[in-house]
CSV table of C-alpha atoms in Angstrom, one decimal:
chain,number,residue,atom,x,y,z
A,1,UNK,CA,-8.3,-0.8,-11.4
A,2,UNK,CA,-6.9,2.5,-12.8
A,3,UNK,CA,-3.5,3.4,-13.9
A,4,UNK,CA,-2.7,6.6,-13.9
A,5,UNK,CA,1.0,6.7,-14.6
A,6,UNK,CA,3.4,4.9,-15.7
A,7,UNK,CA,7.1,5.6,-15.9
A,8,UNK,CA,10.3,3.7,-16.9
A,9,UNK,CA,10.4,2.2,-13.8
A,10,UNK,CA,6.9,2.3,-12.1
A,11,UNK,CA,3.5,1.6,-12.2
A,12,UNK,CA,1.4,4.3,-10.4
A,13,UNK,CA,-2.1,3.0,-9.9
A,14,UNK,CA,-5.0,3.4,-7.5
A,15,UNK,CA,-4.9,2.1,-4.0
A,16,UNK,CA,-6.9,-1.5,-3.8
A,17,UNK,CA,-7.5,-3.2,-0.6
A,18,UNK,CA,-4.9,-5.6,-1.6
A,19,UNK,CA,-2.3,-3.3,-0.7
A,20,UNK,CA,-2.5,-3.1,2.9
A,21,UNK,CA,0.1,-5.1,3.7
A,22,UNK,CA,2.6,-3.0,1.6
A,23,UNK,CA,1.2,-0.4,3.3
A,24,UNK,CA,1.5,-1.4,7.1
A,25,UNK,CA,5.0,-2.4,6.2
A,26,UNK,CA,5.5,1.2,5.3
A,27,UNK,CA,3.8,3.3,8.1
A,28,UNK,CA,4.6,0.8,10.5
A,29,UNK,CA,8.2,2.1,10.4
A,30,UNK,CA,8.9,4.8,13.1
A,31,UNK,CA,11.7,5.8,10.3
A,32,UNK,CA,9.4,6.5,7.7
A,33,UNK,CA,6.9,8.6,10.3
A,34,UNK,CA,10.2,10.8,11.3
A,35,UNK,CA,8.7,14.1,9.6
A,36,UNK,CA,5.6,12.9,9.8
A,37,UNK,CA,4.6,13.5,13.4
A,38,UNK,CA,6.0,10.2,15.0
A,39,UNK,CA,2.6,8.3,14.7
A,40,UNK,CA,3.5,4.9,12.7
A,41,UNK,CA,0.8,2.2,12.7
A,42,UNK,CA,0.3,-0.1,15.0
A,43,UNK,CA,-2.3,-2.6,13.2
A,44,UNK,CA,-3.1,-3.6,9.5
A,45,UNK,CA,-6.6,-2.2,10.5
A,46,UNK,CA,-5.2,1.3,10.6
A,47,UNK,CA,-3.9,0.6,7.0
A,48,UNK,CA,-6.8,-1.0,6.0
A,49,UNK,CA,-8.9,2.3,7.1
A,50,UNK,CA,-6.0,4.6,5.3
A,51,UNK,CA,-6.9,2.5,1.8
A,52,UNK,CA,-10.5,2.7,2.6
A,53,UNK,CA,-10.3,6.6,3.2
A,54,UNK,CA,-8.1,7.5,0.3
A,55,UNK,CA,-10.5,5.2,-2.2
A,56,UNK,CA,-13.1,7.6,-0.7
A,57,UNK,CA,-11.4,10.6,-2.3
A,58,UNK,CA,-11.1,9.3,-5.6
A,59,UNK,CA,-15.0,9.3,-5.3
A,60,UNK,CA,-15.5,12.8,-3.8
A,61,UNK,CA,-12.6,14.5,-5.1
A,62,UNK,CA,-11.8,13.0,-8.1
A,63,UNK,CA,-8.2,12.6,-7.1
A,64,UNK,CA,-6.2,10.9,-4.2
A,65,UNK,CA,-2.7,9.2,-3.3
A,66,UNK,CA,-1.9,6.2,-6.1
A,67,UNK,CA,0.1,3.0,-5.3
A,68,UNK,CA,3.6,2.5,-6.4
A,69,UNK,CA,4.4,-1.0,-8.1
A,70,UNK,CA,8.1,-1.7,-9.4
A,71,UNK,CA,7.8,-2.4,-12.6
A,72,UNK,CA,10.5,-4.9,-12.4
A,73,UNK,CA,9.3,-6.7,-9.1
A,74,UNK,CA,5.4,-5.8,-9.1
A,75,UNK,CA,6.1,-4.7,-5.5
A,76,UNK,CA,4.3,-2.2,-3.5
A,77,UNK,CA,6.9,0.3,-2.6
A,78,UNK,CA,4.8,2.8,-1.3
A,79,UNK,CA,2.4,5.8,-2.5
A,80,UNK,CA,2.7,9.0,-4.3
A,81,UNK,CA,0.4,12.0,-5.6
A,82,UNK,CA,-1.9,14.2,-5.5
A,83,UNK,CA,-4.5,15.0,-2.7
A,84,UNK,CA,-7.4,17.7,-2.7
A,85,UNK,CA,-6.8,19.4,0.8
A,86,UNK,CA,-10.3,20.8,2.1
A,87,UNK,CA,-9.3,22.0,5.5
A,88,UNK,CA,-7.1,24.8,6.0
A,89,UNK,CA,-3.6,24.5,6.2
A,90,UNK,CA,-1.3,28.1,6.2
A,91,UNK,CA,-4.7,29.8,5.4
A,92,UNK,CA,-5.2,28.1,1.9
A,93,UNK,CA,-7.9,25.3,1.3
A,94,UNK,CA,-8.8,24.1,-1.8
A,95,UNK,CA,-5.6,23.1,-3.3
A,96,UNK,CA,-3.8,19.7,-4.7
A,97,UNK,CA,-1.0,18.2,-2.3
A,98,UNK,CA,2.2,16.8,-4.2
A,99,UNK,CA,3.1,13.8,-1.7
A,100,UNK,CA,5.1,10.6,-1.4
A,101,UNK,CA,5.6,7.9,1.3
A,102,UNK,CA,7.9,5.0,0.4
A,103,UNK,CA,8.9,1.8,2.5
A,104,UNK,CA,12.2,2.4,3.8
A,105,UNK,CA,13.9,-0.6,1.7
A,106,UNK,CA,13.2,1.5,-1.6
A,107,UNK,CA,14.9,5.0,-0.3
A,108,UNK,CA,17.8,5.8,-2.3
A,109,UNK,CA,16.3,4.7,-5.8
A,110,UNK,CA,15.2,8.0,-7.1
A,111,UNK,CA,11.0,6.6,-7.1
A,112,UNK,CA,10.0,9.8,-5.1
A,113,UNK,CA,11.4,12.1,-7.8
A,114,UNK,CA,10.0,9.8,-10.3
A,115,UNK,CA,6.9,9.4,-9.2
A,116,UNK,CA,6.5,13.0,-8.3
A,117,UNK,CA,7.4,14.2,-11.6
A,118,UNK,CA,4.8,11.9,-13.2
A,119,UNK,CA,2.2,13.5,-10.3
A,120,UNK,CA,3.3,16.8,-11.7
A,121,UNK,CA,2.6,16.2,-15.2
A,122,UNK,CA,-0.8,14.1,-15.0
A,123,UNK,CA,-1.7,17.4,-12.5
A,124,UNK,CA,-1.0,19.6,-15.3
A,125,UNK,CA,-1.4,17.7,-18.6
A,126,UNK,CA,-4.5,15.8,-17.7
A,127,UNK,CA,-6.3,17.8,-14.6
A,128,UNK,CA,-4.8,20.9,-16.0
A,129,UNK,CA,-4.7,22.6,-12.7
A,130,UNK,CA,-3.4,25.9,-12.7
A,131,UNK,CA,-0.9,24.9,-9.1
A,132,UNK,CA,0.5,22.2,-7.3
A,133,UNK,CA,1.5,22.9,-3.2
A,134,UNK,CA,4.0,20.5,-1.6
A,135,UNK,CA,4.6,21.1,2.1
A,136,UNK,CA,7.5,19.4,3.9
A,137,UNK,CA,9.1,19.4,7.4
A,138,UNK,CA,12.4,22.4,6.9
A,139,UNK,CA,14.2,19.6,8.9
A,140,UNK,CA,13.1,16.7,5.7
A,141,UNK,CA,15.9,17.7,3.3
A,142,UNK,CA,15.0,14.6,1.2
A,143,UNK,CA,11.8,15.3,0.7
A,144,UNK,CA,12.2,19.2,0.3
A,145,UNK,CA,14.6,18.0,-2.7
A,146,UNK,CA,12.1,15.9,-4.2
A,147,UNK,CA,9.8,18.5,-4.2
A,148,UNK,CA,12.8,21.3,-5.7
A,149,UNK,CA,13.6,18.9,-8.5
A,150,UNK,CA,10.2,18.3,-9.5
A,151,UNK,CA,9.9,21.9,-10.0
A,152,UNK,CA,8.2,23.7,-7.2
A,153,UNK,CA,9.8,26.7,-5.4
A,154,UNK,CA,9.8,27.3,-2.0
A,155,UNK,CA,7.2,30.2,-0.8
A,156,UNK,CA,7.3,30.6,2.6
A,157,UNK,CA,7.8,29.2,6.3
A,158,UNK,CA,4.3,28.0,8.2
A,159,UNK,CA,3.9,26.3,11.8
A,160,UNK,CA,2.2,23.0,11.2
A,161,UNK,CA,0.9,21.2,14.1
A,162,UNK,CA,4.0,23.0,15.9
A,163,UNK,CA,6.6,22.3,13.4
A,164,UNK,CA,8.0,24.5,11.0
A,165,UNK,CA,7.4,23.5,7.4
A,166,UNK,CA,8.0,25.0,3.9
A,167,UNK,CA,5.3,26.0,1.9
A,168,UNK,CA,5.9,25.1,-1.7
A,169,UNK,CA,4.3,25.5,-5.3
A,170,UNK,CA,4.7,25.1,-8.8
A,171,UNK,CA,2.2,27.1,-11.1
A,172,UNK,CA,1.2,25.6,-14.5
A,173,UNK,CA,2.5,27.4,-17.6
A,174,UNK,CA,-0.1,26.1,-19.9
């Protein structure tokens, strides 16, 4: 199993099949699926398939969302990272996705920041790619926060599936 940050607090790691649990418990909640489209999981099979489909990408992209383990618990509290987006989204393809999904119980810690900064540097540091993109619902002021605090600047407004989202990015300054 890979690690592929660590901060003060966390443990960001590769998904494992092991997680699944952690991970129905998270997109279970209709909460935590707000900005998301209001499609939260029914089964562990859909989580199961989520794992199995992200472990895919670390194959053919080289890159996908990591699990994030409390240090201090060794708890699954959710995912963060980096995602190579290959269909078009506001007439870009090709780029890496800054993203985070926590369980609900862990909101309010500061781990999305945390674990987005660390997604920031390992994109920069160790893939050196020359941008990061982070897209958010304009209604998700958490999450647009996150992404602000981490660095990136909003760009412009975009329909996504209907919904008006931000289009955000942070370019490397080598």
């Amino acid at each position: 199993m890979k690690i592929f940050a660590e901060t003060e607090r966390l443990i960001l790691r590769e998904l494992q099949p092991a997680d699944a649990a952690g991970m129905f418990e998270m997109d279970s909640d209709p909460e935590v699926h707000l900005y998301l489209g209001n499609k939260p999981f029914n089964t562990i099979d859909e989580s199961e398939a989520n794992i199995e489909f992200i472990r895919r990408q670390y194959v053919e992209n080289g890159i996908g969302r990591w699990a994030v383990i409390e240090k201090a618990s060794q708890n699954f509290v959710g995912w963060a990272g980096l995602k190579l987006i290959t269909e078009p989204i506001n007439n870009r393809v090709n780029y890496h996705d800054l993203g985070y999904r926590f369980s609900k119980k862990y909101w309010g810690k500061g781990y999305a920041t945390e674990s987005a900064m660390a997604a920031r540097d390992y994109a920069f540091n160790v893939l050196k790619l020359s941008e990061i993109i982070g897209i958010a619902d304009v209604n998700n002021l958490g999450s647009i926060h996150v992404l602000e605090k981490t660095g990136l600047k909003r760009i412009s407004l975009f329909d996504y599936q209907g919904i008006k989202h931000h289009w955000m990015e942070m370019k490397n300054s080598f």
